[in-house]
Amino acid sequence: MTRASHPTQHAQRVLLHNEVHARPPEALVAPLAITHIVMLTDAMGRDASRAHLATFLRDHHQAPPDADTTHLRVDLGAFRIRWELHTEFVSWTFTVIPAGDALSKDGRAPMTALDAVPRDWLAALPGECLCALHLWVAGKRDGNADPALCSWLREESLVASVVANDQGEVYTDFAIHADGFSRMLLVAEALSPQRLGRIVQQLLEIETYRMAALLGLPAARDASATLVSAELELAELAQAIRVSNRDAEPVLLDRLTRLAGQVEGQYAATHSRFSASSAYFELVDRRIQDIGESRLGGLQTIGEFMERRLSPARSTCAWAARRQNALSERVSRMSNLLRTRVEIEQQQNNQALLAAMNRRGDLQLRLQSTVEGLSVAAITYYIVGLVSYLAKGAQKLGWGFSPESTAAVAIPLVAASVWWSLRRLHHRMFDEVR
């Protein structure tokens, strides 16, 4: 029996490996009625969403999701539920198999998947509804219920295209109807279950990511007003800095610092939103490419609609982000310029202060030299006085010179000794300082 040996495994190897299999599409067979709801939530709302789902599953004798579950599909008989936990939102997808075809025969909107979902539980979904879509999947196109003529889609804003290499047709009007939901119809005449599942998931993600991307638009509009006032104030500061004197510079630097704080605060508040919107816009483009659509009759395709209607919002968000970056850089350059100017003036002041200190040092040295001369005279005077007293006493003991003569001879000797001692002391002190 051989013993298998394996190298040390990375702690998250299995998690990272299975990431490519996360949220796989479900094999589907028409006809279907699907309702897709996206709830915008924070961290607490995502936990509440998991708990809301767990309570519902327990009531239906199903195993609840654990704390690490981010994706769950459950068949409850009357309907199927798909729950997905994302970074900013939670998506709920309900699917039912309608009786007969998905299309109504009288032009009215057909039944929805929500007809099978408990209303009280549905109304208590945590978060704020960002996207709500009814998607019907028909197995074939019925001449008595032509999608282009259905009254439950607005003809004036109808968007349609052929998808999946001419194997299906998509109809929508990108409008929120009286029930609060937008509507979409997929006619899948020759799609395999796996391919149909991918198309359905891509269509749902187009609507989801479109709405998530547009969350950056209100932030861009709000930022625009602040940016205008900040740019005007920066222009005023630039003019004031150009004509200001030294006395006004501290006030200008304080205003510029406050403006920099305001700009950086707004940048920090909106940068993540603009970055997320940019990523969502790219996902919308990719999903549109994935469905492989082509023109159906003279109708506008989904890609053309998004290009025409979504591009201004995308440009607004990108423009706001670029404008914030440019303003931040301009404020930084202006701050550096003013600080450099203040530092140069401080250096000039310091040089003038050092020159004044040098002059005072020279005066102190001169004064010290004068004081040293007086000190030598004073010390010599006292020492010669002592010598005179000694000479008077020594004369009585046989000293041959008078006290006056002795003092006169001692004066130059004492003065020279005192001067030499002071100079030596000064040299020693200077050597220690060096």
Tab-separated table of N, CA and C in Angstrom, residues 22-25 36 38 71 82 84 86 89 91 93 131 133 135 174 184 197-213 279-288 290-291 302 306 310:
chain	number	residue	atom	x	y	z
A	22	ALA	N	-18.419	29.514	-9.559
A	22	ALA	CA	-19.387	30.243	-8.741
A	22	ALA	C	-20.534	30.757	-9.611
A	23	ARG	N	-21.726	30.702	-9.060
A	23	ARG	CA	-22.945	31.179	-9.725
A	23	ARG	C	-23.091	30.638	-11.145
A	24	PRO	N	-23.081	29.330	-11.304
A	24	PRO	CA	-23.217	28.765	-12.658
A	24	PRO	C	-24.644	28.943	-13.164
A	25	PRO	N	-24.826	29.048	-14.474
A	25	PRO	CA	-26.193	29.143	-15.011
A	25	PRO	C	-26.934	27.824	-14.833
A	36	HIS	N	-37.049	38.677	-11.281
A	36	HIS	CA	-35.707	38.971	-10.754
A	36	HIS	C	-35.769	40.274	-9.970
A	38	VAL	N	-33.511	42.779	-7.277
A	38	VAL	CA	-32.195	43.123	-6.726
A	38	VAL	C	-32.401	44.128	-5.603
A	71	HIS	N	-24.399	31.796	-2.567
A	71	HIS	CA	-25.239	31.455	-3.707
A	71	HIS	C	-26.039	30.211	-3.350
A	82	ARG	N	-33.650	31.403	-6.481
A	82	ARG	CA	-32.198	31.525	-6.614
A	82	ARG	C	-31.779	32.781	-5.859
A	84	GLU	N	-28.518	35.117	-4.485
A	84	GLU	CA	-27.105	35.417	-4.713
A	84	GLU	C	-26.706	36.639	-3.896
A	86	HIS	N	-24.027	39.513	-3.333
A	86	HIS	CA	-22.965	40.266	-3.998
A	86	HIS	C	-22.385	41.292	-3.028
A	89	PHE	N	-25.182	44.284	-3.248
A	89	PHE	CA	-26.606	43.983	-3.355
A	89	PHE	C	-26.829	42.481	-3.232
A	91	SER	N	-29.450	39.517	-4.873
A	91	SER	CA	-30.417	39.263	-5.950
A	91	SER	C	-31.272	38.052	-5.604
A	93	THR	N	-34.141	35.564	-7.455
A	93	THR	CA	-34.733	35.165	-8.725
A	93	THR	C	-35.739	34.056	-8.470
A	131	CYS	N	-33.626	46.918	-8.630
A	131	CYS	CA	-34.015	46.379	-9.930
A	131	CYS	C	-35.133	45.365	-9.721
A	133	LEU	N	-37.584	42.922	-12.319
A	133	LEU	CA	-37.806	42.561	-13.718
A	133	LEU	C	-38.625	41.284	-13.815
A	135	LEU	N	-39.381	38.415	-16.455
A	135	LEU	CA	-38.869	37.845	-17.701
A	135	LEU	C	-39.686	36.603	-18.030
A	174	PHE	N	-37.574	48.460	-21.600
A	174	PHE	CA	-36.774	49.154	-20.589
A	174	PHE	C	-37.609	50.222	-19.874
A	184	MET	N	-39.592	41.841	-19.866
A	184	MET	CA	-38.743	41.334	-20.941
A	184	MET	C	-39.282	39.980	-21.386
A	197	GLY	N	-30.241	28.627	-20.322
A	197	GLY	CA	-29.901	29.085	-18.971
A	197	GLY	C	-28.869	30.199	-18.992
A	198	ARG	N	-27.883	30.090	-19.877
A	198	ARG	CA	-26.865	31.144	-19.972
A	198	ARG	C	-27.462	32.442	-20.501
A	199	ILE	N	-28.327	32.335	-21.528
A	199	ILE	CA	-28.943	33.539	-22.087
A	199	ILE	C	-29.798	34.244	-21.036
A	200	VAL	N	-30.588	33.458	-20.294
A	200	VAL	CA	-31.445	34.052	-19.256
A	200	VAL	C	-30.585	34.754	-18.206
A	201	GLN	N	-29.528	34.094	-17.762
A	201	GLN	CA	-28.666	34.713	-16.758
A	201	GLN	C	-28.007	35.984	-17.289
A	202	GLN	N	-27.581	35.971	-18.524
A	202	GLN	CA	-26.958	37.157	-19.109
A	202	GLN	C	-27.941	38.308	-19.237
A	203	LEU	N	-29.190	38.007	-19.619
A	203	LEU	CA	-30.200	39.060	-19.720
A	203	LEU	C	-30.507	39.660	-18.350
A	204	LEU	N	-30.615	38.819	-17.332
A	204	LEU	CA	-30.854	39.326	-15.983
A	204	LEU	C	-29.683	40.172	-15.502
A	205	GLU	N	-28.458	39.754	-15.830
A	205	GLU	CA	-27.288	40.510	-15.395
A	205	GLU	C	-27.168	41.835	-16.135
A	206	ILE	N	-27.609	41.889	-17.389
A	206	ILE	CA	-27.593	43.162	-18.108
A	206	ILE	C	-28.444	44.191	-17.371
A	207	GLU	N	-29.641	43.794	-16.965
A	207	GLU	CA	-30.520	44.713	-16.247
A	207	GLU	C	-29.956	45.048	-14.869
A	208	THR	N	-29.406	44.037	-14.184
A	208	THR	CA	-28.863	44.261	-12.843
A	208	THR	C	-27.674	45.215	-12.893
A	209	TYR	N	-26.713	44.920	-13.728
A	209	TYR	CA	-25.502	45.735	-13.787
A	209	TYR	C	-25.772	47.118	-14.382
A	210	ARG	N	-26.776	47.204	-15.256
A	210	ARG	CA	-27.144	48.521	-15.777
A	210	ARG	C	-27.595	49.436	-14.641
A	211	MET	N	-28.445	48.932	-13.770
A	211	MET	CA	-28.928	49.732	-12.653
A	211	MET	C	-27.822	50.002	-11.639
A	212	ALA	N	-26.986	49.000	-11.391
A	212	ALA	CA	-25.881	49.204	-10.446
A	212	ALA	C	-24.892	50.241	-10.976
A	213	ALA	N	-24.652	50.218	-12.290
A	213	ALA	CA	-23.731	51.194	-12.872
A	213	ALA	C	-24.266	52.608	-12.730
A	279	ALA	N	-16.746	49.597	-13.366
A	279	ALA	CA	-16.699	48.136	-13.495
A	279	ALA	C	-18.046	47.576	-13.953
A	280	TYR	N	-19.150	48.126	-13.431
A	280	TYR	CA	-20.473	47.650	-13.834
A	280	TYR	C	-20.763	47.982	-15.300
A	281	PHE	N	-20.352	49.157	-15.754
A	281	PHE	CA	-20.532	49.499	-17.172
A	281	PHE	C	-19.802	48.494	-18.069
A	282	GLU	N	-18.604	48.109	-17.673
A	282	GLU	CA	-17.854	47.126	-18.457
A	282	GLU	C	-18.555	45.767	-18.457
A	283	LEU	N	-19.160	45.398	-17.331
A	283	LEU	CA	-19.894	44.133	-17.275
A	283	LEU	C	-21.119	44.168	-18.190
A	284	VAL	N	-21.793	45.309	-18.246
A	284	VAL	CA	-22.935	45.431	-19.161
A	284	VAL	C	-22.488	45.224	-20.603
A	285	ASP	N	-21.384	45.867	-20.981
A	285	ASP	CA	-20.855	45.700	-22.340
A	285	ASP	C	-20.529	44.242	-22.630
A	286	ARG	N	-19.927	43.584	-21.649
A	286	ARG	CA	-19.526	42.187	-21.858
A	286	ARG	C	-20.731	41.271	-21.986
A	287	ARG	N	-21.738	41.496	-21.166
A	287	ARG	CA	-22.929	40.638	-21.246
A	287	ARG	C	-23.670	40.859	-22.569
A	288	ILE	N	-23.697	42.083	-23.059
A	288	ILE	CA	-24.327	42.340	-24.355
A	288	ILE	C	-23.568	41.613	-25.459
A	290	ASP	N	-21.929	38.887	-25.015
A	290	ASP	CA	-22.107	37.444	-24.804
A	290	ASP	C	-23.399	36.916	-25.423
A	291	ILE	N	-24.465	37.720	-25.440
A	291	ILE	CA	-25.728	37.204	-25.973
A	291	ILE	C	-25.703	37.135	-27.505
A	302	ILE	N	-30.571	45.821	-28.157
A	302	ILE	CA	-30.211	46.162	-26.774
A	302	ILE	C	-28.892	46.917	-26.748
A	306	MET	N	-28.380	50.654	-25.291
A	306	MET	CA	-27.443	50.953	-24.209
A	306	MET	C	-26.395	51.967	-24.659
A	310	LEU	N	-27.080	54.855	-22.376
A	310	LEU	CA	-26.205	54.658	-21.224
A	310	LEU	C	-24.891	55.427	-21.355
